[in-house]
């Protein structure tokens, strides 16, 4: 989860999030090179006092600054499109979880099991313990097996919501009357936190999401 003074992305807990972090660094490096080049050219032009009354056009430089941005955009677009396709793929999920957004809590259904469903509310401040996180912990955590492809189906019962876990790279809108689907795989055990990322009403910021990632054998016992 996010820590104090953390200016970067959260550590990835899924392969997709790790790729998203790499892509973020890749784009930032390209932006740094562009910024450095433009800054160098601006300083050079400001300090350069030479002028020429006879230079009316420069076809070579115009060709260069037209083709170069196109090549740079290709280097950004290719990994971006690859990630978009990977995020939409669902390959033989080992488990299906359905999340239903309400004002202002989440309901969960494990579709592969019989009558395994529960509501997840934020723990009130007066009931919190020292080991819980304010505004992030819930009374019923989602327990999911690690290293298993999981399909998530998201919808809402009243207004727009958004099921978001930053460390998994998952952000799926919950729309009334519509089922949205995404998939993810958790590559390490632990507790992952998220919140509703849609302005869905007065208590929109009090819809936390808590996932407990455990090995498969512990999940079966649970």
mmCIF file with all atom_site columns, C-alpha atoms in Angstrom:
data_model
loop_
_atom_site.group_PDB
_atom_site.id
_atom_site.type_symbol
_atom_site.label_atom_id
_atom_site.label_alt_id
_atom_site.label_comp_id
_atom_site.label_asym_id
_atom_site.label_entity_id
_atom_site.label_seq_id
_atom_site.pdbx_PDB_ins_code
_atom_site.Cartn_x
_atom_site.Cartn_y
_atom_site.Cartn_z
_atom_site.occupancy
_atom_site.B_iso_or_equiv
_atom_site.pdbx_formal_charge
_atom_site.auth_seq_id
_atom_site.auth_comp_id
_atom_site.auth_asym_id
_atom_site.auth_atom_id
_atom_site.pdbx_PDB_model_num
ATOM 1   C CA . UNK A 1 1   ? 0.000   0.000   0.000   1.00 0.00 ? 1   UNK A CA 1
ATOM 2   C CA . UNK A 1 2   ? 1.020   3.630   -0.275  1.00 0.00 ? 2   UNK A CA 1
ATOM 3   C CA . UNK A 1 3   ? 3.359   4.929   2.408   1.00 0.00 ? 3   UNK A CA 1
ATOM 4   C CA . UNK A 1 4   ? 4.118   8.419   3.667   1.00 0.00 ? 4   UNK A CA 1
ATOM 5   C CA . UNK A 1 5   ? 5.851   10.715  1.139   1.00 0.00 ? 5   UNK A CA 1
ATOM 6   C CA . UNK A 1 6   ? 5.591   8.054   -1.549  1.00 0.00 ? 6   UNK A CA 1
ATOM 7   C CA . UNK A 1 7   ? 5.827   9.938   -4.855  1.00 0.00 ? 7   UNK A CA 1
ATOM 8   C CA . UNK A 1 8   ? 5.983   6.869   -7.094  1.00 0.00 ? 8   UNK A CA 1
ATOM 9   C CA . UNK A 1 9   ? 3.588   4.048   -7.939  1.00 0.00 ? 9   UNK A CA 1
ATOM 10  C CA . UNK A 1 10  ? 2.883   1.274   -5.458  1.00 0.00 ? 10  UNK A CA 1
ATOM 11  C CA . UNK A 1 11  ? 4.906   -1.917  -5.728  1.00 0.00 ? 11  UNK A CA 1
ATOM 12  C CA . UNK A 1 12  ? 3.260   -4.244  -8.203  1.00 0.00 ? 12  UNK A CA 1
ATOM 13  C CA . UNK A 1 13  ? 1.489   -7.300  -6.764  1.00 0.00 ? 13  UNK A CA 1
ATOM 14  C CA . UNK A 1 14  ? 0.539   -8.705  -10.170 1.00 0.00 ? 14  UNK A CA 1
ATOM 15  C CA . UNK A 1 15  ? 2.394   -9.253  -13.464 1.00 0.00 ? 15  UNK A CA 1
ATOM 16  C CA . UNK A 1 16  ? 0.259   -6.604  -15.188 1.00 0.00 ? 16  UNK A CA 1
ATOM 17  C CA . UNK A 1 17  ? 1.061   -3.972  -12.558 1.00 0.00 ? 17  UNK A CA 1
ATOM 18  C CA . UNK A 1 18  ? 4.767   -4.726  -12.851 1.00 0.00 ? 18  UNK A CA 1
ATOM 19  C CA . UNK A 1 19  ? 4.513   -4.185  -16.611 1.00 0.00 ? 19  UNK A CA 1
ATOM 20  C CA . UNK A 1 20  ? 2.604   -0.945  -16.022 1.00 0.00 ? 20  UNK A CA 1
ATOM 21  C CA . UNK A 1 21  ? 5.386   0.301   -13.734 1.00 0.00 ? 21  UNK A CA 1
ATOM 22  C CA . UNK A 1 22  ? 7.981   -0.561  -16.414 1.00 0.00 ? 22  UNK A CA 1
ATOM 23  C CA . UNK A 1 23  ? 5.912   1.257   -19.032 1.00 0.00 ? 23  UNK A CA 1
ATOM 24  C CA . UNK A 1 24  ? 5.620   4.287   -16.749 1.00 0.00 ? 24  UNK A CA 1
ATOM 25  C CA . UNK A 1 25  ? 9.410   4.420   -16.371 1.00 0.00 ? 25  UNK A CA 1
ATOM 26  C CA . UNK A 1 26  ? 9.835   3.888   -20.130 1.00 0.00 ? 26  UNK A CA 1
ATOM 27  C CA . UNK A 1 27  ? 7.618   6.878   -20.980 1.00 0.00 ? 27  UNK A CA 1
ATOM 28  C CA . UNK A 1 28  ? 9.240   9.063   -18.322 1.00 0.00 ? 28  UNK A CA 1
ATOM 29  C CA . UNK A 1 29  ? 12.662  8.357   -19.820 1.00 0.00 ? 29  UNK A CA 1
ATOM 30  C CA . UNK A 1 30  ? 11.437  9.393   -23.270 1.00 0.00 ? 30  UNK A CA 1
ATOM 31  C CA . UNK A 1 31  ? 9.923   12.558  -21.796 1.00 0.00 ? 31  UNK A CA 1
ATOM 32  C CA . UNK A 1 32  ? 13.199  13.321  -20.041 1.00 0.00 ? 32  UNK A CA 1
ATOM 33  C CA . UNK A 1 33  ? 15.143  13.028  -23.301 1.00 0.00 ? 33  UNK A CA 1
ATOM 34  C CA . UNK A 1 34  ? 12.645  15.254  -25.149 1.00 0.00 ? 34  UNK A CA 1
ATOM 35  C CA . UNK A 1 35  ? 12.673  17.855  -22.379 1.00 0.00 ? 35  UNK A CA 1
ATOM 36  C CA . UNK A 1 36  ? 16.469  17.892  -22.261 1.00 0.00 ? 36  UNK A CA 1
ATOM 37  C CA . UNK A 1 37  ? 16.759  18.288  -26.043 1.00 0.00 ? 37  UNK A CA 1
ATOM 38  C CA . UNK A 1 38  ? 14.204  21.098  -26.226 1.00 0.00 ? 38  UNK A CA 1
ATOM 39  C CA . UNK A 1 39  ? 15.784  22.894  -23.278 1.00 0.00 ? 39  UNK A CA 1
ATOM 40  C CA . UNK A 1 40  ? 19.237  22.637  -24.885 1.00 0.00 ? 40  UNK A CA 1
ATOM 41  C CA . UNK A 1 41  ? 17.919  24.033  -28.185 1.00 0.00 ? 41  UNK A CA 1
ATOM 42  C CA . UNK A 1 42  ? 16.127  26.905  -26.438 1.00 0.00 ? 42  UNK A CA 1
ATOM 43  C CA . UNK A 1 43  ? 19.241  27.900  -24.497 1.00 0.00 ? 43  UNK A CA 1
ATOM 44  C CA . UNK A 1 44  ? 21.353  27.629  -27.658 1.00 0.00 ? 44  UNK A CA 1
ATOM 45  C CA . UNK A 1 45  ? 18.974  29.842  -29.645 1.00 0.00 ? 45  UNK A CA 1
ATOM 46  C CA . UNK A 1 46  ? 18.814  32.430  -26.879 1.00 0.00 ? 46  UNK A CA 1
ATOM 47  C CA . UNK A 1 47  ? 22.595  32.661  -26.575 1.00 0.00 ? 47  UNK A CA 1
ATOM 48  C CA . UNK A 1 48  ? 23.267  32.495  -30.324 1.00 0.00 ? 48  UNK A CA 1
ATOM 49  C CA . UNK A 1 49  ? 23.355  36.003  -31.862 1.00 0.00 ? 49  UNK A CA 1
ATOM 50  C CA . UNK A 1 50  ? 24.109  34.906  -35.428 1.00 0.00 ? 50  UNK A CA 1
ATOM 51  C CA . UNK A 1 51  ? 21.490  35.733  -38.050 1.00 0.00 ? 51  UNK A CA 1
ATOM 52  C CA . UNK A 1 52  ? 21.160  35.133  -41.787 1.00 0.00 ? 52  UNK A CA 1
ATOM 53  C CA . UNK A 1 53  ? 19.052  37.243  -44.112 1.00 0.00 ? 53  UNK A CA 1
ATOM 54  C CA . UNK A 1 54  ? 19.302  34.629  -46.852 1.00 0.00 ? 54  UNK A CA 1
ATOM 55  C CA . UNK A 1 55  ? 18.013  31.510  -44.988 1.00 0.00 ? 55  UNK A CA 1
ATOM 56  C CA . UNK A 1 56  ? 14.333  31.393  -45.924 1.00 0.00 ? 56  UNK A CA 1
ATOM 57  C CA . UNK A 1 57  ? 13.688  27.667  -45.481 1.00 0.00 ? 57  UNK A CA 1
ATOM 58  C CA . UNK A 1 58  ? 15.297  24.497  -44.214 1.00 0.00 ? 58  UNK A CA 1
ATOM 59  C CA . UNK A 1 59  ? 13.728  21.417  -45.705 1.00 0.00 ? 59  UNK A CA 1
ATOM 60  C CA . UNK A 1 60  ? 16.065  19.001  -43.968 1.00 0.00 ? 60  UNK A CA 1
ATOM 61  C CA . UNK A 1 61  ? 15.357  20.288  -40.454 1.00 0.00 ? 61  UNK A CA 1
ATOM 62  C CA . UNK A 1 62  ? 11.611  20.448  -41.174 1.00 0.00 ? 62  UNK A CA 1
ATOM 63  C CA . UNK A 1 63  ? 11.686  16.848  -42.373 1.00 0.00 ? 63  UNK A CA 1
ATOM 64  C CA . UNK A 1 64  ? 13.632  15.812  -39.282 1.00 0.00 ? 64  UNK A CA 1
ATOM 65  C CA . UNK A 1 65  ? 11.314  17.435  -36.745 1.00 0.00 ? 65  UNK A CA 1
ATOM 66  C CA . UNK A 1 66  ? 8.308   15.907  -38.518 1.00 0.00 ? 66  UNK A CA 1
ATOM 67  C CA . UNK A 1 67  ? 9.621   12.331  -38.670 1.00 0.00 ? 67  UNK A CA 1
ATOM 68  C CA . UNK A 1 68  ? 11.302  12.248  -35.241 1.00 0.00 ? 68  UNK A CA 1
ATOM 69  C CA . UNK A 1 69  ? 8.077   12.786  -33.199 1.00 0.00 ? 69  UNK A CA 1
ATOM 70  C CA . UNK A 1 70  ? 6.347   10.078  -35.267 1.00 0.00 ? 70  UNK A CA 1
ATOM 71  C CA . UNK A 1 71  ? 9.124   7.602   -34.419 1.00 0.00 ? 71  UNK A CA 1
ATOM 72  C CA . UNK A 1 72  ? 8.949   8.568   -30.744 1.00 0.00 ? 72  UNK A CA 1
ATOM 73  C CA . UNK A 1 73  ? 5.178   7.999   -30.734 1.00 0.00 ? 73  UNK A CA 1
ATOM 74  C CA . UNK A 1 74  ? 5.721   4.518   -32.169 1.00 0.00 ? 74  UNK A CA 1
ATOM 75  C CA . UNK A 1 75  ? 8.086   3.680   -29.297 1.00 0.00 ? 75  UNK A CA 1
ATOM 76  C CA . UNK A 1 76  ? 5.349   4.781   -26.861 1.00 0.00 ? 76  UNK A CA 1
ATOM 77  C CA . UNK A 1 77  ? 2.387   3.236   -28.690 1.00 0.00 ? 77  UNK A CA 1
ATOM 78  C CA . UNK A 1 78  ? 3.729   -0.302  -29.181 1.00 0.00 ? 78  UNK A CA 1
ATOM 79  C CA . UNK A 1 79  ? 4.210   -1.232  -25.488 1.00 0.00 ? 79  UNK A CA 1
ATOM 80  C CA . UNK A 1 80  ? 1.041   0.675   -24.634 1.00 0.00 ? 80  UNK A CA 1
ATOM 81  C CA . UNK A 1 81  ? -1.098  -1.337  -27.078 1.00 0.00 ? 81  UNK A CA 1
ATOM 82  C CA . UNK A 1 82  ? 0.525   -4.556  -25.905 1.00 0.00 ? 82  UNK A CA 1
ATOM 83  C CA . UNK A 1 83  ? -0.426  -3.780  -22.305 1.00 0.00 ? 83  UNK A CA 1
ATOM 84  C CA . UNK A 1 84  ? -3.986  -2.851  -23.270 1.00 0.00 ? 84  UNK A CA 1
ATOM 85  C CA . UNK A 1 85  ? -4.492  -6.219  -24.954 1.00 0.00 ? 85  UNK A CA 1
ATOM 86  C CA . UNK A 1 86  ? -2.911  -8.097  -22.041 1.00 0.00 ? 86  UNK A CA 1
ATOM 87  C CA . UNK A 1 87  ? -5.210  -6.342  -19.558 1.00 0.00 ? 87  UNK A CA 1
ATOM 88  C CA . UNK A 1 88  ? -8.302  -7.384  -21.533 1.00 0.00 ? 88  UNK A CA 1
ATOM 89  C CA . UNK A 1 89  ? -7.354  -11.049 -21.931 1.00 0.00 ? 89  UNK A CA 1
ATOM 90  C CA . UNK A 1 90  ? -9.027  -13.663 -19.728 1.00 0.00 ? 90  UNK A CA 1
ATOM 91  C CA . UNK A 1 91  ? -7.321  -17.083 -19.918 1.00 0.00 ? 91  UNK A CA 1
ATOM 92  C CA . UNK A 1 92  ? -9.134  -20.005 -18.254 1.00 0.00 ? 92  UNK A CA 1
ATOM 93  C CA . UNK A 1 93  ? -9.752  -18.389 -14.845 1.00 0.00 ? 93  UNK A CA 1
ATOM 94  C CA . UNK A 1 94  ? -9.327  -20.618 -11.821 1.00 0.00 ? 94  UNK A CA 1
ATOM 95  C CA . UNK A 1 95  ? -11.829 -18.534 -9.852  1.00 0.00 ? 95  UNK A CA 1
ATOM 96  C CA . UNK A 1 96  ? -14.593 -16.060 -10.612 1.00 0.00 ? 96  UNK A CA 1
ATOM 97  C CA . UNK A 1 97  ? -15.411 -13.240 -8.206  1.00 0.00 ? 97  UNK A CA 1
ATOM 98  C CA . UNK A 1 98  ? -18.413 -10.974 -8.618  1.00 0.00 ? 98  UNK A CA 1
ATOM 99  C CA . UNK A 1 99  ? -18.348 -7.544  -6.982  1.00 0.00 ? 99  UNK A CA 1
ATOM 100 C CA . UNK A 1 100 ? -21.542 -5.498  -6.640  1.00 0.00 ? 100 UNK A CA 1
ATOM 101 C CA . UNK A 1 101 ? -21.310 -1.856  -5.591  1.00 0.00 ? 101 UNK A CA 1
ATOM 102 C CA . UNK A 1 102 ? -23.898 -0.391  -3.226  1.00 0.00 ? 102 UNK A CA 1
ATOM 103 C CA . UNK A 1 103 ? -24.199 2.939   -1.454  1.00 0.00 ? 103 UNK A CA 1
ATOM 104 C CA . UNK A 1 104 ? -21.800 2.656   0.323   1.00 0.00 ? 104 UNK A CA 1
ATOM 105 C CA . UNK A 1 105 ? -20.379 -0.852  0.588   1.00 0.00 ? 105 UNK A CA 1
ATOM 106 C CA . UNK A 1 106 ? -19.406 -3.790  -1.628  1.00 0.00 ? 106 UNK A CA 1
ATOM 107 C CA . UNK A 1 107 ? -21.075 -7.192  -1.952  1.00 0.00 ? 107 UNK A CA 1
ATOM 108 C CA . UNK A 1 108 ? -19.093 -10.193 -3.156  1.00 0.00 ? 108 UNK A CA 1
ATOM 109 C CA . UNK A 1 109 ? -20.123 -13.517 -4.639  1.00 0.00 ? 109 UNK A CA 1
ATOM 110 C CA . UNK A 1 110 ? -17.855 -16.485 -5.326  1.00 0.00 ? 110 UNK A CA 1
ATOM 111 C CA . UNK A 1 111 ? -19.610 -17.847 -8.383  1.00 0.00 ? 111 UNK A CA 1
ATOM 112 C CA . UNK A 1 112 ? -17.747 -21.189 -8.335  1.00 0.00 ? 112 UNK A CA 1
ATOM 113 C CA . UNK A 1 113 ? -19.094 -22.087 -4.894  1.00 0.00 ? 113 UNK A CA 1
ATOM 114 C CA . UNK A 1 114 ? -22.595 -22.594 -3.554  1.00 0.00 ? 114 UNK A CA 1
ATOM 115 C CA . UNK A 1 115 ? -24.030 -19.700 -1.543  1.00 0.00 ? 115 UNK A CA 1
ATOM 116 C CA . UNK A 1 116 ? -20.679 -18.107 -0.752  1.00 0.00 ? 116 UNK A CA 1
ATOM 117 C CA . UNK A 1 117 ? -21.416 -14.401 -0.624  1.00 0.00 ? 117 UNK A CA 1
ATOM 118 C CA . UNK A 1 118 ? -21.022 -11.583 1.874   1.00 0.00 ? 118 UNK A CA 1
ATOM 119 C CA . UNK A 1 119 ? -21.097 -7.814  2.303   1.00 0.00 ? 119 UNK A CA 1
ATOM 120 C CA . UNK A 1 120 ? -17.953 -5.820  3.022   1.00 0.00 ? 120 UNK A CA 1
ATOM 121 C CA . UNK A 1 121 ? -18.263 -2.642  5.108   1.00 0.00 ? 121 UNK A CA 1
ATOM 122 C CA . UNK A 1 122 ? -15.586 -0.250  6.265   1.00 0.00 ? 122 UNK A CA 1
ATOM 123 C CA . UNK A 1 123 ? -14.625 -0.725  9.916   1.00 0.00 ? 123 UNK A CA 1
ATOM 124 C CA . UNK A 1 124 ? -15.933 2.307   11.883  1.00 0.00 ? 124 UNK A CA 1
ATOM 125 C CA . UNK A 1 125 ? -13.312 4.441   13.555  1.00 0.00 ? 125 UNK A CA 1
ATOM 126 C CA . UNK A 1 126 ? -14.559 3.683   17.059  1.00 0.00 ? 126 UNK A CA 1
ATOM 127 C CA . UNK A 1 127 ? -14.182 -0.081  16.430  1.00 0.00 ? 127 UNK A CA 1
ATOM 128 C CA . UNK A 1 128 ? -10.690 0.035   14.961  1.00 0.00 ? 128 UNK A CA 1
ATOM 129 C CA . UNK A 1 129 ? -7.716  -1.679  16.537  1.00 0.00 ? 129 UNK A CA 1
ATOM 130 C CA . UNK A 1 130 ? -4.058  -0.717  16.426  1.00 0.00 ? 130 UNK A CA 1
ATOM 131 C CA . UNK A 1 131 ? -3.392  -3.217  13.636  1.00 0.00 ? 131 UNK A CA 1
ATOM 132 C CA . UNK A 1 132 ? -6.079  -1.855  11.281  1.00 0.00 ? 132 UNK A CA 1
ATOM 133 C CA . UNK A 1 133 ? -5.788  1.000   8.826   1.00 0.00 ? 133 UNK A CA 1
ATOM 134 C CA . UNK A 1 134 ? -8.222  3.885   9.030   1.00 0.00 ? 134 UNK A CA 1
ATOM 135 C CA . UNK A 1 135 ? -10.627 4.143   6.048   1.00 0.00 ? 135 UNK A CA 1
ATOM 136 C CA . UNK A 1 136 ? -9.019  1.100   4.393   1.00 0.00 ? 136 UNK A CA 1
ATOM 137 C CA . UNK A 1 137 ? -9.841  -2.004  6.455   1.00 0.00 ? 137 UNK A CA 1
ATOM 138 C CA . UNK A 1 138 ? -13.134 -3.865  6.108   1.00 0.00 ? 138 UNK A CA 1
ATOM 139 C CA . UNK A 1 139 ? -15.060 -6.229  8.345   1.00 0.00 ? 139 UNK A CA 1
ATOM 140 C CA . UNK A 1 140 ? -15.032 -8.987  5.678   1.00 0.00 ? 140 UNK A CA 1
ATOM 141 C CA . UNK A 1 141 ? -11.933 -9.318  3.528   1.00 0.00 ? 141 UNK A CA 1
ATOM 142 C CA . UNK A 1 142 ? -11.848 -10.881 0.078   1.00 0.00 ? 142 UNK A CA 1
ATOM 143 C CA . UNK A 1 143 ? -9.742  -14.032 0.319   1.00 0.00 ? 143 UNK A CA 1
ATOM 144 C CA . UNK A 1 144 ? -8.127  -15.039 -2.980  1.00 0.00 ? 144 UNK A CA 1
ATOM 145 C CA . UNK A 1 145 ? -5.492  -17.627 -3.918  1.00 0.00 ? 145 UNK A CA 1
ATOM 146 C CA . UNK A 1 146 ? -2.156  -16.345 -5.147  1.00 0.00 ? 146 UNK A CA 1
ATOM 147 C CA . UNK A 1 147 ? -0.605  -17.380 -8.474  1.00 0.00 ? 147 UNK A CA 1
ATOM 148 C CA . UNK A 1 148 ? -4.034  -18.184 -9.896  1.00 0.00 ? 148 UNK A CA 1
ATOM 149 C CA . UNK A 1 149 ? -5.827  -16.426 -12.770 1.00 0.00 ? 149 UNK A CA 1
ATOM 150 C CA . UNK A 1 150 ? -8.906  -14.733 -11.322 1.00 0.00 ? 150 UNK A CA 1
ATOM 151 C CA . UNK A 1 151 ? -11.821 -13.324 -13.281 1.00 0.00 ? 151 UNK A CA 1
ATOM 152 C CA . UNK A 1 152 ? -13.580 -10.339 -11.750 1.00 0.00 ? 152 UNK A CA 1
ATOM 153 C CA . UNK A 1 153 ? -17.105 -9.363  -12.754 1.00 0.00 ? 153 UNK A CA 1
ATOM 154 C CA . UNK A 1 154 ? -18.155 -5.919  -11.551 1.00 0.00 ? 154 UNK A CA 1
ATOM 155 C CA . UNK A 1 155 ? -21.566 -4.267  -11.492 1.00 0.00 ? 155 UNK A CA 1
ATOM 156 C CA . UNK A 1 156 ? -23.558 -1.847  -9.332  1.00 0.00 ? 156 UNK A CA 1
ATOM 157 C CA . UNK A 1 157 ? -26.985 -1.913  -7.742  1.00 0.00 ? 157 UNK A CA 1
ATOM 158 C CA . UNK A 1 158 ? -27.673 1.841   -7.566  1.00 0.00 ? 158 UNK A CA 1
ATOM 159 C CA . UNK A 1 159 ? -25.176 4.386   -8.933  1.00 0.00 ? 159 UNK A CA 1
ATOM 160 C CA . UNK A 1 160 ? -21.779 4.351   -10.629 1.00 0.00 ? 160 UNK A CA 1
ATOM 161 C CA . UNK A 1 161 ? -18.888 2.889   -8.636  1.00 0.00 ? 161 UNK A CA 1
ATOM 162 C CA . UNK A 1 162 ? -15.350 1.849   -9.511  1.00 0.00 ? 162 UNK A CA 1
ATOM 163 C CA . UNK A 1 163 ? -13.567 -1.212  -8.118  1.00 0.00 ? 163 UNK A CA 1
ATOM 164 C CA . UNK A 1 164 ? -9.907  -0.259  -7.803  1.00 0.00 ? 164 UNK A CA 1
ATOM 165 C CA . UNK A 1 165 ? -6.799  -1.957  -6.421  1.00 0.00 ? 165 UNK A CA 1
ATOM 166 C CA . UNK A 1 166 ? -3.735  0.157   -7.345  1.00 0.00 ? 166 UNK A CA 1
ATOM 167 C CA . UNK A 1 167 ? -1.116  -2.503  -6.531  1.00 0.00 ? 167 UNK A CA 1
ATOM 168 C CA . UNK A 1 168 ? -2.862  -4.938  -8.907  1.00 0.00 ? 168 UNK A CA 1
ATOM 169 C CA . UNK A 1 169 ? -3.292  -2.443  -11.715 1.00 0.00 ? 169 UNK A CA 1
ATOM 170 C CA . UNK A 1 170 ? -7.062  -3.048  -11.672 1.00 0.00 ? 170 UNK A CA 1
ATOM 171 C CA . UNK A 1 171 ? -9.649  -0.298  -12.065 1.00 0.00 ? 171 UNK A CA 1
ATOM 172 C CA . UNK A 1 172 ? -13.044 -1.405  -13.359 1.00 0.00 ? 172 UNK A CA 1
ATOM 173 C CA . UNK A 1 173 ? -16.206 0.707   -13.455 1.00 0.00 ? 173 UNK A CA 1
ATOM 174 C CA . UNK A 1 174 ? -19.308 -0.688  -11.772 1.00 0.00 ? 174 UNK A CA 1
ATOM 175 C CA . UNK A 1 175 ? -22.301 0.386   -13.852 1.00 0.00 ? 175 UNK A CA 1
ATOM 176 C CA . UNK A 1 176 ? -25.930 -0.428  -12.928 1.00 0.00 ? 176 UNK A CA 1
ATOM 177 C CA . UNK A 1 177 ? -27.451 -2.908  -15.358 1.00 0.00 ? 177 UNK A CA 1
ATOM 178 C CA . UNK A 1 178 ? -24.111 -3.809  -16.921 1.00 0.00 ? 178 UNK A CA 1
ATOM 179 C CA . UNK A 1 179 ? -21.444 -6.433  -16.219 1.00 0.00 ? 179 UNK A CA 1
ATOM 180 C CA . UNK A 1 180 ? -17.825 -5.370  -16.684 1.00 0.00 ? 180 UNK A CA 1
ATOM 181 C CA . UNK A 1 181 ? -15.113 -7.998  -16.702 1.00 0.00 ? 181 UNK A CA 1
ATOM 182 C CA . UNK A 1 182 ? -11.419 -7.954  -15.959 1.00 0.00 ? 182 UNK A CA 1
ATOM 183 C CA . UNK A 1 183 ? -8.809  -10.428 -14.796 1.00 0.00 ? 183 UNK A CA 1
ATOM 184 C CA . UNK A 1 184 ? -5.701  -10.435 -12.633 1.00 0.00 ? 184 UNK A CA 1
ATOM 185 C CA . UNK A 1 185 ? -3.274  -12.736 -10.866 1.00 0.00 ? 185 UNK A CA 1
ATOM 186 C CA . UNK A 1 186 ? -1.691  -12.010 -7.497  1.00 0.00 ? 186 UNK A CA 1
ATOM 187 C CA . UNK A 1 187 ? 1.964   -13.042 -7.393  1.00 0.00 ? 187 UNK A CA 1
ATOM 188 C CA . UNK A 1 188 ? 2.670   -12.706 -3.662  1.00 0.00 ? 188 UNK A CA 1
ATOM 189 C CA . UNK A 1 189 ? 0.833   -13.232 -0.372  1.00 0.00 ? 189 UNK A CA 1
ATOM 190 C CA . UNK A 1 190 ? -0.293  -10.295 1.705   1.00 0.00 ? 190 UNK A CA 1
ATOM 191 C CA . UNK A 1 191 ? -3.088  -7.790  2.210   1.00 0.00 ? 191 UNK A CA 1
ATOM 192 C CA . UNK A 1 192 ? -3.927  -5.400  -0.622  1.00 0.00 ? 192 UNK A CA 1
ATOM 193 C CA . UNK A 1 193 ? -5.982  -2.248  -0.200  1.00 0.00 ? 193 UNK A CA 1
ATOM 194 C CA . UNK A 1 194 ? -8.094  -0.194  -2.559  1.00 0.00 ? 194 UNK A CA 1
ATOM 195 C CA . UNK A 1 195 ? -11.104 2.114   -2.621  1.00 0.00 ? 195 UNK A CA 1
ATOM 196 C CA . UNK A 1 196 ? -13.999 3.114   -4.830  1.00 0.00 ? 196 UNK A CA 1
ATOM 197 C CA . UNK A 1 197 ? -12.553 5.506   -7.422  1.00 0.00 ? 197 UNK A CA 1
ATOM 198 C CA . UNK A 1 198 ? -15.831 6.950   -8.658  1.00 0.00 ? 198 UNK A CA 1
ATOM 199 C CA . UNK A 1 199 ? -17.609 9.958   -7.165  1.00 0.00 ? 199 UNK A CA 1
ATOM 200 C CA . UNK A 1 200 ? -20.721 7.997   -6.257  1.00 0.00 ? 200 UNK A CA 1
ATOM 201 C CA . UNK A 1 201 ? -22.180 10.121  -3.465  1.00 0.00 ? 201 UNK A CA 1
ATOM 202 C CA . UNK A 1 202 ? -21.491 11.640  -0.067  1.00 0.00 ? 202 UNK A CA 1
ATOM 203 C CA . UNK A 1 203 ? -19.757 8.544   1.335   1.00 0.00 ? 203 UNK A CA 1
ATOM 204 C CA . UNK A 1 204 ? -17.908 7.612   -1.835  1.00 0.00 ? 204 UNK A CA 1
ATOM 205 C CA . UNK A 1 205 ? -14.566 7.713   -0.027  1.00 0.00 ? 205 UNK A CA 1
ATOM 206 C CA . UNK A 1 206 ? -15.789 5.203   2.571   1.00 0.00 ? 206 UNK A CA 1
ATOM 207 C CA . UNK A 1 207 ? -16.020 2.187   0.271   1.00 0.00 ? 207 UNK A CA 1
ATOM 208 C CA . UNK A 1 208 ? -12.686 0.437   0.900   1.00 0.00 ? 208 UNK A CA 1
ATOM 209 C CA . UNK A 1 209 ? -11.639 -2.844  -0.711  1.00 0.00 ? 209 UNK A CA 1
ATOM 210 C CA . UNK A 1 210 ? -9.417  -5.303  1.169   1.00 0.00 ? 210 UNK A CA 1
ATOM 211 C CA . UNK A 1 211 ? -7.960  -8.414  -0.470  1.00 0.00 ? 211 UNK A CA 1
ATOM 212 C CA . UNK A 1 212 ? -6.147  -11.097 1.487   1.00 0.00 ? 212 UNK A CA 1
ATOM 213 C CA . UNK A 1 213 ? -3.886  -13.093 -0.801  1.00 0.00 ? 213 UNK A CA 1
ATOM 214 C CA . UNK A 1 214 ? -3.099  -16.586 0.512   1.00 0.00 ? 214 UNK A CA 1
ATOM 215 C CA . UNK A 1 215 ? -1.628  -19.814 -0.906  1.00 0.00 ? 215 UNK A CA 1
ATOM 216 C CA . UNK A 1 216 ? -4.108  -22.140 -2.604  1.00 0.00 ? 216 UNK A CA 1
ATOM 217 C CA . UNK A 1 217 ? -4.255  -24.703 0.220   1.00 0.00 ? 217 UNK A CA 1
ATOM 218 C CA . UNK A 1 218 ? -5.170  -22.017 2.774   1.00 0.00 ? 218 UNK A CA 1
ATOM 219 C CA . UNK A 1 219 ? -7.829  -20.696 0.407   1.00 0.00 ? 219 UNK A CA 1
ATOM 220 C CA . UNK A 1 220 ? -9.414  -24.142 0.121   1.00 0.00 ? 220 UNK A CA 1
ATOM 221 C CA . UNK A 1 221 ? -9.456  -24.497 3.918   1.00 0.00 ? 221 UNK A CA 1
ATOM 222 C CA . UNK A 1 222 ? -11.048 -21.058 4.188   1.00 0.00 ? 222 UNK A CA 1
#
